[in-house]
XYZ file of C-alpha atoms in Angstrom:
739
model
C 119.178 68.712 -73.349
C 118.623 67.223 -69.909
C 121.890 67.358 -67.260
C 122.656 65.841 -64.276
C 123.843 67.151 -60.908
C 124.885 66.347 -57.385
C 126.118 67.281 -54.790
C 125.953 68.514 -51.012
C 123.181 71.288 -49.729
C 125.854 73.661 -48.916
C 123.200 76.498 -48.327
C 119.423 77.204 -48.533
C 118.955 80.752 -50.050
C 115.533 81.740 -50.241
C 112.474 78.852 -50.501
C 109.066 79.524 -50.066
C 106.949 77.514 -47.975
C 103.623 78.134 -49.344
C 104.646 75.894 -52.909
C 108.479 74.586 -52.073
C 110.003 77.489 -54.418
C 113.298 77.234 -53.192
C 116.658 78.338 -54.198
C 119.993 77.175 -52.743
C 123.766 76.917 -53.264
C 125.000 73.312 -53.429
C 129.021 72.185 -53.474
C 129.648 69.933 -56.190
C 133.152 68.001 -57.402
C 132.929 70.588 -59.723
C 132.319 73.718 -56.883
C 129.511 75.940 -56.309
C 126.345 75.442 -58.073
C 123.225 77.694 -58.224
C 120.118 75.525 -57.543
C 116.382 76.446 -58.388
C 113.054 74.673 -58.061
C 110.270 72.963 -56.161
C 112.264 71.967 -53.484
C 110.455 71.482 -50.425
C 111.624 70.425 -47.262
C 115.811 69.767 -48.712
C 117.627 70.821 -45.879
C 121.183 71.877 -45.393
C 123.769 69.156 -45.377
C 121.680 66.457 -47.464
C 123.322 64.997 -50.830
C 120.989 65.741 -53.907
C 120.941 63.833 -57.677
C 119.199 66.187 -59.713
C 118.009 66.261 -63.312
C 117.202 69.635 -64.873
C 119.272 71.906 -67.328
C 121.752 74.946 -67.096
C 119.835 78.571 -67.475
C 120.902 81.512 -67.330
C 119.335 84.617 -65.020
C 119.766 87.653 -66.240
C 120.697 88.822 -62.597
C 122.092 86.555 -60.656
C 123.995 84.568 -63.882
C 124.303 80.480 -64.320
C 122.195 78.232 -62.819
C 120.713 75.186 -62.671
C 116.550 74.665 -63.481
C 115.545 71.534 -61.303
C 113.394 69.880 -62.589
C 113.428 65.914 -60.891
C 115.857 64.736 -57.844
C 116.043 62.374 -55.404
C 117.987 63.116 -51.510
C 119.700 61.369 -48.783
C 120.860 62.064 -45.739
C 124.816 62.658 -45.578
C 126.709 59.591 -44.190
C 129.842 61.578 -43.518
C 129.870 63.061 -39.540
C 130.436 66.819 -40.692
C 128.474 66.577 -43.284
C 125.756 64.652 -40.882
C 126.422 67.578 -38.493
C 125.030 70.456 -40.567
C 121.932 68.070 -41.633
C 120.733 67.691 -38.171
C 121.967 71.364 -37.020
C 120.147 73.016 -39.805
C 116.163 73.203 -38.337
C 115.598 70.382 -41.024
C 114.292 68.762 -37.912
C 111.998 70.210 -35.763
C 113.679 69.723 -32.121
C 117.260 69.753 -33.116
C 119.668 72.570 -33.351
C 123.234 72.287 -33.505
C 124.047 71.480 -29.534
C 121.714 68.508 -29.802
C 123.112 67.311 -33.523
C 125.818 67.534 -31.934
C 125.162 64.980 -28.978
C 123.297 62.846 -31.755
C 126.609 62.455 -33.403
C 129.142 62.285 -29.888
C 126.470 59.535 -28.815
C 126.094 57.197 -32.148
C 129.214 58.306 -33.896
C 128.730 56.189 -37.385
C 126.136 54.056 -36.385
C 123.725 57.567 -36.398
C 122.224 57.480 -39.769
C 121.628 53.823 -39.262
C 120.168 54.692 -35.432
C 118.108 57.807 -37.651
C 116.493 55.025 -40.191
C 115.952 51.910 -38.238
C 115.620 52.660 -34.884
C 114.755 56.285 -33.962
C 113.834 55.210 -30.729
C 117.379 55.218 -29.163
C 117.286 59.615 -29.614
C 115.772 59.020 -25.993
C 119.291 57.953 -24.511
C 120.829 61.017 -26.132
C 121.051 63.716 -23.006
C 118.003 66.570 -23.289
C 115.786 63.934 -25.668
C 112.546 62.547 -24.264
C 110.985 59.160 -25.303
C 107.998 61.840 -26.199
C 110.379 63.730 -28.345
C 112.580 60.657 -30.073
C 108.511 59.701 -31.489
C 108.295 62.970 -32.675
C 111.724 63.173 -34.761
C 111.351 59.843 -36.087
C 107.893 60.623 -37.153
C 109.381 64.006 -38.499
C 112.213 61.872 -40.340
C 109.495 59.439 -42.121
C 107.412 62.325 -43.207
C 110.157 63.478 -45.422
C 111.058 59.481 -46.739
C 107.654 58.964 -47.792
C 107.618 62.831 -49.366
C 110.386 62.741 -51.310
C 108.949 58.498 -51.987
C 106.043 60.295 -53.431
C 107.952 62.878 -55.412
C 109.841 60.459 -57.615
C 106.925 58.496 -57.885
C 104.414 60.939 -59.882
C 107.819 62.536 -61.728
C 107.671 58.988 -63.125
C 103.636 59.737 -64.576
C 105.216 63.450 -66.328
C 104.298 65.659 -62.395
C 105.780 68.167 -62.670
C 107.082 68.854 -59.448
C 105.605 71.921 -58.459
C 101.758 69.871 -59.134
C 103.312 66.888 -57.282
C 103.496 68.661 -53.904
C 100.433 69.953 -54.424
C 98.980 66.346 -54.993
C 100.921 65.269 -51.936
C 99.199 67.858 -49.919
C 96.000 66.581 -51.070
C 95.751 63.155 -50.542
C 99.022 62.564 -48.956
C 100.095 59.247 -49.340
C 96.505 57.487 -50.665
C 97.680 59.454 -54.091
C 99.589 55.707 -55.012
C 96.452 54.841 -55.273
C 94.684 57.248 -57.036
C 96.583 57.757 -59.549
C 96.701 53.895 -60.150
C 93.147 53.728 -59.929
C 91.357 57.120 -60.809
C 93.570 60.320 -61.829
C 90.409 61.896 -62.724
C 89.755 62.773 -59.677
C 92.683 65.141 -60.091
C 90.416 67.147 -62.141
C 87.629 67.708 -59.672
C 90.219 67.820 -56.608
C 92.899 69.631 -57.185
C 92.859 73.563 -58.308
C 94.810 74.056 -61.669
C 94.802 70.157 -62.831
C 92.083 69.718 -65.244
C 90.246 66.973 -67.115
C 93.256 67.152 -69.881
C 96.401 66.513 -67.480
C 94.144 63.869 -65.591
C 93.783 62.719 -68.620
C 97.379 62.238 -69.912
C 97.941 60.788 -66.499
C 95.682 58.584 -66.813
C 96.811 57.595 -70.242
C 100.612 57.058 -68.920
C 98.924 54.266 -66.199
C 97.360 52.788 -69.025
C 94.283 53.542 -68.153
C 91.860 52.632 -71.038
C 89.438 55.448 -73.291
C 86.775 53.731 -72.209
C 86.896 53.437 -68.489
C 84.073 54.791 -66.989
C 86.349 57.054 -64.608
C 87.021 58.359 -67.826
C 84.264 58.889 -68.864
C 82.554 60.549 -65.956
C 85.268 62.721 -65.813
C 84.805 64.207 -69.496
C 81.240 64.756 -68.645
C 82.096 66.995 -65.509
C 84.718 68.492 -67.281
C 82.305 69.985 -70.330
C 79.560 70.703 -67.902
C 81.890 72.742 -65.730
C 83.856 73.877 -68.516
C 80.460 75.831 -69.344
C 80.608 77.657 -66.506
C 83.277 80.041 -67.956
C 79.988 81.136 -71.281
C 77.401 82.024 -68.147
C 75.175 79.199 -68.776
C 74.315 77.599 -65.774
C 73.237 74.603 -67.524
C 74.037 72.538 -70.796
C 71.399 70.862 -73.166
C 71.059 67.366 -72.833
C 72.263 67.243 -77.313
C 74.660 69.935 -76.879
C 76.326 68.185 -73.245
C 76.263 65.002 -75.689
C 77.563 65.828 -78.553
C 80.912 68.156 -77.100
C 81.301 64.976 -74.333
C 81.370 62.970 -76.974
C 83.784 64.822 -79.650
C 86.104 65.200 -75.991
C 86.306 61.181 -75.853
C 85.761 59.960 -78.882
C 83.150 58.027 -77.505
C 79.295 57.344 -78.717
C 75.919 59.132 -77.956
C 74.730 56.176 -76.244
C 77.557 55.408 -73.623
C 77.541 59.269 -73.075
C 74.114 59.114 -72.169
C 75.145 55.608 -69.859
C 77.285 57.758 -67.720
C 75.432 60.486 -67.372
C 72.689 58.325 -65.857
C 75.655 56.805 -62.929
C 76.282 60.309 -62.697
C 73.169 61.149 -61.418
C 72.659 58.396 -58.945
C 75.449 59.508 -57.067
C 74.675 62.792 -56.884
C 76.813 64.430 -59.499
C 74.916 66.064 -61.720
C 70.710 66.990 -62.377
C 68.293 66.790 -65.340
C 65.661 68.738 -64.989
C 62.922 68.268 -67.550
C 65.323 65.106 -69.614
C 66.403 68.097 -71.341
C 68.378 69.962 -68.996
C 71.862 69.068 -67.100
C 73.551 71.165 -64.648
C 76.414 69.661 -61.938
C 74.149 69.502 -58.455
C 76.550 72.100 -57.098
C 75.151 74.761 -59.441
C 71.960 73.683 -59.553
C 71.193 73.129 -56.251
C 73.138 76.863 -56.026
C 70.210 78.258 -58.255
C 67.261 76.884 -56.698
C 68.050 77.911 -52.869
C 69.214 81.491 -54.727
C 65.767 81.442 -55.892
C 63.868 80.186 -52.425
C 66.436 82.911 -50.390
C 65.351 85.876 -52.646
C 61.696 84.515 -52.347
C 61.773 84.804 -48.596
C 63.030 88.333 -48.756
C 60.276 89.501 -50.890
C 57.939 90.903 -48.501
C 55.470 94.084 -47.827
C 57.322 95.947 -45.581
C 55.324 99.710 -44.573
C 51.979 99.635 -46.911
C 50.860 102.815 -45.071
C 51.034 104.976 -48.517
C 50.507 108.004 -46.195
C 53.158 107.883 -43.962
C 55.722 106.468 -46.435
C 54.606 110.140 -48.345
C 55.818 112.115 -45.680
C 59.229 110.427 -45.162
C 59.616 111.249 -48.785
C 58.885 114.666 -48.486
C 60.807 115.277 -45.519
C 63.865 113.781 -47.003
C 63.129 116.138 -49.702
C 62.952 119.344 -48.109
C 66.021 118.314 -46.565
C 67.889 117.819 -49.168
C 66.685 120.460 -51.490
C 65.274 118.489 -53.784
C 62.444 117.389 -56.160
C 62.120 113.347 -57.329
C 60.451 112.748 -60.268
C 57.195 110.303 -60.476
C 59.340 107.607 -61.628
C 62.077 108.423 -58.298
C 59.375 108.762 -55.786
C 57.816 105.858 -57.044
C 60.797 104.270 -56.655
C 61.903 105.326 -53.102
C 58.200 104.751 -52.254
C 58.923 100.755 -53.498
C 62.623 100.542 -51.876
C 60.412 101.247 -48.374
C 57.700 99.490 -48.888
C 59.224 96.406 -49.926
C 61.525 93.900 -48.491
C 63.103 93.281 -52.063
C 63.229 96.254 -54.648
C 64.725 96.170 -57.596
C 65.676 99.871 -59.170
C 67.267 99.894 -62.986
C 68.370 102.582 -65.662
C 70.392 103.928 -68.032
C 72.932 106.561 -67.611
C 71.524 109.931 -66.183
C 68.520 108.781 -65.304
C 69.155 109.725 -61.694
C 69.280 106.316 -59.866
C 72.307 108.206 -57.978
C 69.828 110.818 -56.777
C 67.131 107.330 -56.098
C 69.303 105.746 -54.036
C 70.357 109.362 -52.004
C 67.230 109.845 -50.599
C 66.669 105.364 -49.014
C 69.692 106.541 -47.649
C 68.019 109.646 -46.178
C 64.366 107.977 -45.379
C 66.298 104.978 -43.899
C 68.865 107.313 -41.546
C 65.874 109.019 -40.389
C 64.476 106.248 -39.066
C 67.668 105.218 -37.294
C 68.435 102.081 -39.617
C 71.647 100.375 -40.425
C 72.933 101.040 -43.562
C 75.283 99.031 -45.785
C 76.076 99.499 -49.187
C 77.837 97.370 -51.635
C 79.347 97.062 -55.420
C 80.986 93.338 -56.926
C 84.159 95.789 -57.560
C 86.425 97.807 -56.157
C 86.016 100.598 -58.190
C 82.469 99.994 -57.792
C 82.520 100.362 -54.742
C 84.453 103.652 -55.107
C 82.633 105.202 -57.750
C 79.356 104.725 -55.201
C 80.890 105.977 -51.934
C 81.875 108.684 -53.553
C 78.839 109.479 -55.063
C 76.691 108.219 -52.218
C 78.687 110.546 -49.651
C 78.241 106.777 -47.310
C 80.742 104.272 -46.988
C 80.453 101.124 -49.861
C 82.296 98.582 -49.591
C 83.163 95.667 -51.994
C 80.393 92.570 -51.357
C 83.178 90.349 -51.195
C 84.697 92.718 -47.899
C 81.034 93.062 -47.012
C 80.864 89.868 -46.793
C 84.349 89.356 -44.677
C 86.179 86.595 -46.881
C 88.754 85.243 -45.494
C 90.622 82.102 -45.141
C 90.644 79.030 -43.119
C 93.155 78.374 -40.819
C 92.189 75.322 -39.826
C 91.322 73.405 -43.624
C 95.183 71.708 -45.308
C 93.480 73.153 -48.793
C 93.615 76.857 -48.120
C 89.810 76.787 -49.015
C 88.438 80.480 -48.153
C 84.346 81.026 -47.392
C 82.613 84.077 -46.261
C 82.434 84.825 -42.610
C 79.118 86.547 -43.009
C 76.568 83.436 -43.684
C 73.511 81.707 -42.397
C 75.098 81.301 -39.014
C 76.623 84.883 -38.779
C 73.909 87.101 -41.039
C 75.267 90.647 -41.614
C 73.720 93.479 -38.858
C 72.012 95.785 -40.857
C 68.190 97.100 -41.340
C 69.064 97.480 -44.998
C 71.707 96.287 -47.628
C 71.589 98.302 -51.029
C 73.909 96.986 -54.215
C 75.016 98.684 -57.412
C 76.206 97.460 -60.205
C 73.977 94.703 -59.299
C 74.151 92.861 -63.505
C 77.393 91.777 -62.199
C 76.643 89.448 -59.344
C 76.746 85.879 -61.174
C 74.751 83.057 -59.436
C 77.550 81.847 -57.115
C 78.451 85.177 -55.538
C 74.268 86.497 -55.262
C 73.981 83.010 -53.034
C 76.651 84.044 -51.043
C 75.144 87.314 -50.488
C 71.604 86.023 -49.559
C 72.903 83.883 -47.298
C 73.974 86.415 -45.029
C 70.627 87.791 -44.995
C 68.202 87.634 -42.395
C 65.322 88.017 -43.590
C 63.046 91.159 -42.521
C 66.604 93.000 -43.527
C 65.452 95.432 -47.057
C 67.374 94.455 -49.885
C 67.499 96.483 -52.785
C 69.654 95.785 -55.915
C 70.322 99.149 -58.101
C 71.789 98.137 -61.307
C 71.681 98.389 -65.718
C 70.001 95.366 -66.988
C 71.174 96.504 -70.785
C 74.731 96.109 -69.613
C 76.763 92.958 -70.879
C 76.169 90.281 -67.991
C 77.934 89.195 -65.376
C 81.156 86.998 -66.450
C 80.206 84.559 -64.492
C 77.738 82.096 -64.880
C 74.159 83.682 -64.721
C 72.197 86.783 -65.425
C 70.574 86.943 -61.901
C 69.563 90.751 -62.167
C 67.907 90.098 -65.322
C 66.290 86.845 -64.739
C 65.225 88.158 -61.722
C 62.916 91.024 -63.653
C 62.031 87.993 -66.066
C 60.440 86.673 -63.286
C 57.659 89.400 -62.767
C 58.147 88.503 -59.036
C 59.814 90.998 -57.604
C 58.703 94.763 -57.264
C 61.367 97.087 -59.852
C 61.038 100.370 -61.376
C 62.965 101.255 -64.544
C 64.042 105.420 -64.865
C 64.268 106.415 -68.216
C 64.041 109.762 -68.026
C 67.502 111.633 -68.874
C 67.705 114.218 -66.373
C 68.744 118.574 -67.647
C 72.474 118.062 -66.432
C 72.863 114.004 -68.052
C 71.789 115.848 -70.929
C 74.445 118.157 -71.832
C 77.072 114.973 -72.154
C 76.508 113.537 -75.592
C 78.150 110.086 -73.795
C 74.996 110.024 -72.130
C 72.991 111.093 -74.824
C 73.953 108.365 -77.162
C 74.120 105.344 -74.729
C 70.933 105.746 -74.178
C 69.983 106.495 -78.376
C 72.528 103.640 -79.122
C 70.522 101.033 -76.445
C 67.000 102.586 -78.372
C 68.922 101.477 -81.456
C 68.439 104.968 -82.569
C 71.321 107.081 -85.236
C 73.814 108.405 -83.430
C 75.881 111.580 -84.609
C 78.931 111.548 -85.685
C 79.936 114.915 -86.709
C 82.260 115.146 -83.868
C 80.749 118.537 -83.023
C 80.382 117.228 -79.351
C 83.477 117.959 -76.457
C 83.030 114.127 -75.304
C 82.022 111.718 -77.443
C 84.065 110.885 -81.156
C 84.306 109.217 -84.204
C 87.455 109.280 -85.967
C 87.145 107.127 -88.920
C 89.866 105.876 -90.496
C 89.967 102.497 -93.001
C 93.192 101.351 -91.511
C 94.290 99.217 -89.032
C 97.811 99.980 -89.105
C 96.204 103.597 -88.895
C 93.566 102.395 -86.346
C 96.646 101.714 -84.056
C 98.835 104.959 -84.428
C 95.554 106.752 -83.830
C 95.089 104.687 -80.837
C 98.432 105.041 -79.178
C 98.350 109.229 -79.713
C 95.240 109.608 -78.249
C 96.594 107.602 -75.098
C 99.648 108.832 -74.910
C 99.539 112.284 -75.956
C 95.802 113.950 -77.245
C 93.823 112.249 -74.185
C 95.259 113.103 -70.653
C 96.097 116.459 -71.121
C 92.382 116.781 -72.712
C 90.767 115.138 -69.492
C 93.072 115.880 -66.973
C 94.290 112.622 -65.971
C 97.241 110.160 -66.072
C 97.838 108.652 -68.781
C 97.409 105.288 -67.068
C 94.135 106.363 -66.510
C 93.099 106.516 -70.305
C 91.136 103.387 -71.184
C 91.603 100.968 -74.387
C 88.395 99.507 -74.393
C 88.226 96.352 -77.329
C 85.522 93.791 -78.226
C 88.607 91.106 -78.901
C 91.679 89.302 -77.508
C 92.864 88.534 -80.577
C 94.350 89.833 -84.156
C 95.970 93.667 -84.491
C 93.227 95.401 -82.612
C 92.139 92.600 -79.902
C 93.979 93.260 -76.312
C 97.183 91.184 -76.907
C 98.731 93.260 -79.900
C 97.544 96.747 -78.119
C 98.849 96.198 -75.536
C 102.202 95.286 -76.537
C 102.016 98.768 -78.598
C 101.000 100.425 -75.664
C 103.385 99.001 -72.938
C 106.093 99.882 -75.767
C 105.678 103.448 -75.047
C 103.726 104.311 -71.962
C 106.058 102.045 -70.038
C 109.106 100.958 -72.408
C 112.696 99.711 -71.254
C 114.539 101.273 -68.502
C 117.982 100.982 -66.717
C 115.971 101.973 -63.656
C 113.019 99.224 -63.835
C 112.811 95.814 -63.531
C 111.621 93.144 -65.652
C 110.186 89.640 -65.734
C 110.017 87.758 -69.419
C 106.418 85.770 -68.615
C 104.750 83.231 -70.698
C 102.923 85.625 -72.602
C 104.253 89.190 -72.209
C 107.152 90.935 -70.563
C 105.958 92.801 -67.442
C 107.637 95.693 -66.237
C 107.603 97.810 -62.989
C 105.114 100.272 -63.762
C 102.842 98.230 -65.553
C 99.032 98.700 -65.760
C 97.954 95.062 -64.771
C 94.400 92.991 -64.036
C 93.638 89.919 -62.497
C 92.112 88.076 -64.806
C 91.106 84.735 -62.494
C 89.034 85.217 -58.842
C 91.807 83.984 -56.559
C 90.456 83.645 -53.394
C 93.821 83.214 -51.622
C 95.247 85.566 -52.009
C 96.645 87.818 -49.523
C 96.970 91.344 -49.412
C 98.036 94.268 -47.468
C 97.161 97.834 -47.409
C 100.397 100.234 -46.335
C 100.188 103.673 -44.548
C 103.627 105.503 -43.503
C 107.003 104.547 -44.071
C 105.377 100.815 -45.498
C 104.161 99.397 -42.183
C 100.746 97.587 -42.584
C 97.992 98.737 -41.697
C 95.774 96.112 -42.699
C 95.295 92.907 -44.449
C 92.865 90.335 -46.410
C 92.187 87.769 -48.936
C 91.038 87.902 -52.431
C 91.926 89.534 -55.634
C 89.538 89.417 -57.857
C 89.044 88.932 -61.533
C 88.671 92.342 -63.317
C 90.408 93.945 -60.634
C 93.241 97.219 -62.061
C 96.813 98.031 -60.624
C 100.373 99.042 -61.493
C 103.290 97.283 -61.117
C 105.685 98.386 -57.602
C 108.466 96.688 -57.891
C 109.783 92.720 -59.488
C 112.683 90.396 -57.411
C 114.317 88.556 -59.471
C 116.047 86.912 -57.343
C 112.740 85.783 -54.957
C 110.563 85.673 -58.006
C 108.418 87.355 -56.595
C 106.202 90.603 -58.566
C 103.926 92.686 -56.148
C 101.286 94.859 -57.841
C 99.405 98.239 -55.964
C 95.645 97.415 -56.610
C 93.130 99.961 -55.761
C 92.121 101.020 -52.174
C 96.344 101.023 -51.919
C 96.192 97.559 -51.483
C 99.732 95.719 -51.684
C 99.860 91.642 -53.590
C 102.517 89.287 -53.474
C 102.556 87.215 -56.901
C 105.270 84.410 -57.589
C 106.801 84.443 -60.710
C 105.041 80.878 -61.176
C 101.087 82.845 -60.821
C 101.301 85.365 -63.409
C 99.102 83.034 -65.454
C 96.727 85.205 -63.779
C 97.962 88.555 -64.257
C 97.544 90.804 -67.806
C 98.816 93.499 -69.221
C 95.641 96.363 -68.627
C 96.757 99.750 -71.206
C 93.428 97.357 -73.331
C 91.345 95.083 -71.966
C 87.757 93.854 -73.232
C 84.616 95.518 -72.895
C 83.066 92.587 -70.606
C 86.058 93.028 -68.281
C 85.977 96.353 -67.752
C 81.882 96.552 -66.327
C 82.039 97.915 -62.826
C 85.118 100.503 -63.757
C 84.854 103.867 -64.928
C 87.807 106.431 -66.311
C 87.925 109.731 -67.360
C 88.708 108.711 -71.350
C 87.630 105.498 -73.058
C 89.137 105.130 -76.259
C 86.814 101.771 -78.572
C 88.463 100.094 -81.712
C 86.479 99.307 -84.396
C 86.951 97.693 -87.944
C 85.353 94.012 -88.021
C 84.751 90.887 -85.597
C 82.842 87.904 -85.172
C 79.336 88.914 -85.168
C 78.575 87.358 -81.430
C 80.928 89.724 -80.174
C 80.160 93.041 -82.273
C 76.513 93.787 -80.586
C 74.464 96.974 -79.358
C 74.924 95.171 -75.507
C 78.922 95.543 -75.601
C 79.133 98.829 -77.382
C 76.366 100.379 -75.263
C 78.202 98.511 -71.857
C 81.636 100.406 -73.894
C 80.645 103.623 -73.944
C 79.188 103.771 -70.536
C 82.119 102.964 -69.309
C 83.618 106.741 -70.256
C 83.451 109.978 -67.206
C 84.285 112.370 -69.721
C 85.339 111.113 -73.422
C 84.404 108.605 -75.968
C 86.769 108.001 -78.580
C 85.388 105.305 -80.996
C 88.125 105.017 -84.178
C 87.752 102.518 -87.500
C 85.043 101.533 -89.290
C 81.820 103.508 -88.967
C 80.515 100.652 -91.019
C 80.949 98.167 -88.473
C 79.762 100.106 -85.967
C 77.013 100.812 -87.206
C 76.249 97.147 -88.039
C 77.508 96.422 -83.936
C 74.509 99.326 -83.365
C 72.029 97.026 -84.515
C 72.947 93.756 -84.069
C 70.623 93.441 -80.824
C 71.949 89.660 -80.559
C 73.286 88.687 -76.604
C 75.245 86.039 -75.980
C 73.493 82.875 -75.033
C 73.163 81.511 -71.425
C 70.930 78.735 -70.486
C 69.772 80.071 -67.101
C 66.766 79.092 -64.936
C 66.683 81.508 -62.154
C 63.668 83.108 -63.876
C 62.152 80.163 -63.841
C 62.952 79.119 -60.027
C 61.599 82.165 -59.161
C 58.032 81.054 -60.350
C 57.863 77.679 -59.531
C 58.335 78.430 -55.649
C 56.499 81.526 -55.871
C 53.561 79.041 -57.001
C 54.282 76.261 -54.322
C 55.292 74.081 -57.459
C 58.791 73.149 -56.205
């Protein structure tokens, strides 16, 4: 039930300047009232009229949660002095506020609103300062009017502030004529939200702007499935269903979008958003530019390899030698192969050979965990691709967008760049990487093409190999030391569709057949909390449950609730916060579930002092909740590399519990032990490459529990997610001069 409250702002207790979230104390006729909500620029002394509801905070008691508000500058001299002296208007402090009131008395409010230039009559205020003060007063008035206007469209305070910060005074025209622009311009506003606003504005369902925005929305949503383009028939059908429009209507406005350079239609049957199309095409162009012969002297190459073998006291097999030779001879080289096939030995030999020639080498991987593994395996510092490209914010960009400092104008300073886990790289990250590489720099991509493709759009590594334009070496021999691991042996058998042993005579690969879902849940809990930590010598939070699904009794959501209850139960010593999807508690294992390039992090040294800082937290990053501050409504997570990240409670839709994660989210990571529950599921998820990826995430132990029949059907199911990509085709066409 909506309530009302009004009174003077007595004290600003807390404010987040980025999103306007404010905690304030208000003096009402009935006494003090603590209020919380999005109240940007509200200052002490202002008179507020609000609607909202009373809530009871578990720590701070009764509060008024603000939903809409209007403010006015106070008329009485005492409150006006408090307002002017609060710092609400920059340049006016307590002393200057007192002089203004002394000069104008009861006429002060009228002077501020109607004749602010007269402030120059006050000692200490120049004409220039008076103009600056007048401008601030006008801006505050404009913000309030805008917030009131948008509340009429049912737009939340938080979203209203985002819209105002992006459009300023032009928001009135946009909301009345084409609110669908919000979906294109502002992160967090999708087509459906914009459509609701448009309906409030009285815009017709067959409006051209609505239909074009709907088409772009369907194309954008398609990226989340991994596809770069959509077949025209599928796009027409999905857009028609969303918009309740006929195919002819959709086709007509697709033509308009082509003329507006917002989409590209190729071969009459493929539809791309223009940004994605040119990203893929430019990626193909840059890949071809790197594909040059660097060293064709076979005798010299052979000599360098032998010297590296001698220095390391190793003997490479034929395929490994070939891989090192190809890396030396070519500007772009791809090394692929499954676990235990000697990729790390080949990489280490490449590093030695290049180092012997005094070449500058950079090592990178898509995720922090993969970079850490690469560092440990190679004894050579590796970083994430994002950090190597120096992801940063632009202080001059009011939208808060970030970019890579390393780019075409400021390329990476290296002779050789080696990137591991390349199967995880999507089309956008590959484009950014290539843009920062000068022709003449060697690029070596290493990955297992049989694993699941990238979470983002594209299947870059697979398409590069499929183009047959680049030198590729596939390692397929399992070395003796690796052959002692049933994890590695069974992973290769799974990949080949061969029978695996499930007799539990192994020391690192186990299958526990349990036909009932409740029994499987109990087995998972016992393994994670009791059996596996001492068996592999790891902390309970390092044991990872991997499941194909999000929903269901053996999905991520149900398993996380179960595991949290026993691994990190409620305690009076641990703060917690109930979010929309789950309860977050100090000590919980969590995962970032979307790329957020704006999120700031810092690495803290001794005494908690920041030793380094940056921005960007990415889909799949794992961390532990360090602290929850209910008063400030913030939650702090420690991610890999000791990066501390502070989230406002409004950002918690980007986090989820991670005692169990989907196999897709585990890519690039390695865990001491993994537990994989399998009973049943949709055929599109229960695939060979999914179980292969899950098994290869384990370092010391794999336990699969559930149905033997479901596991064998998974191994037999070679169907992969259907992804519509055209990088291989673009590479070939450019190489042949057809584009």
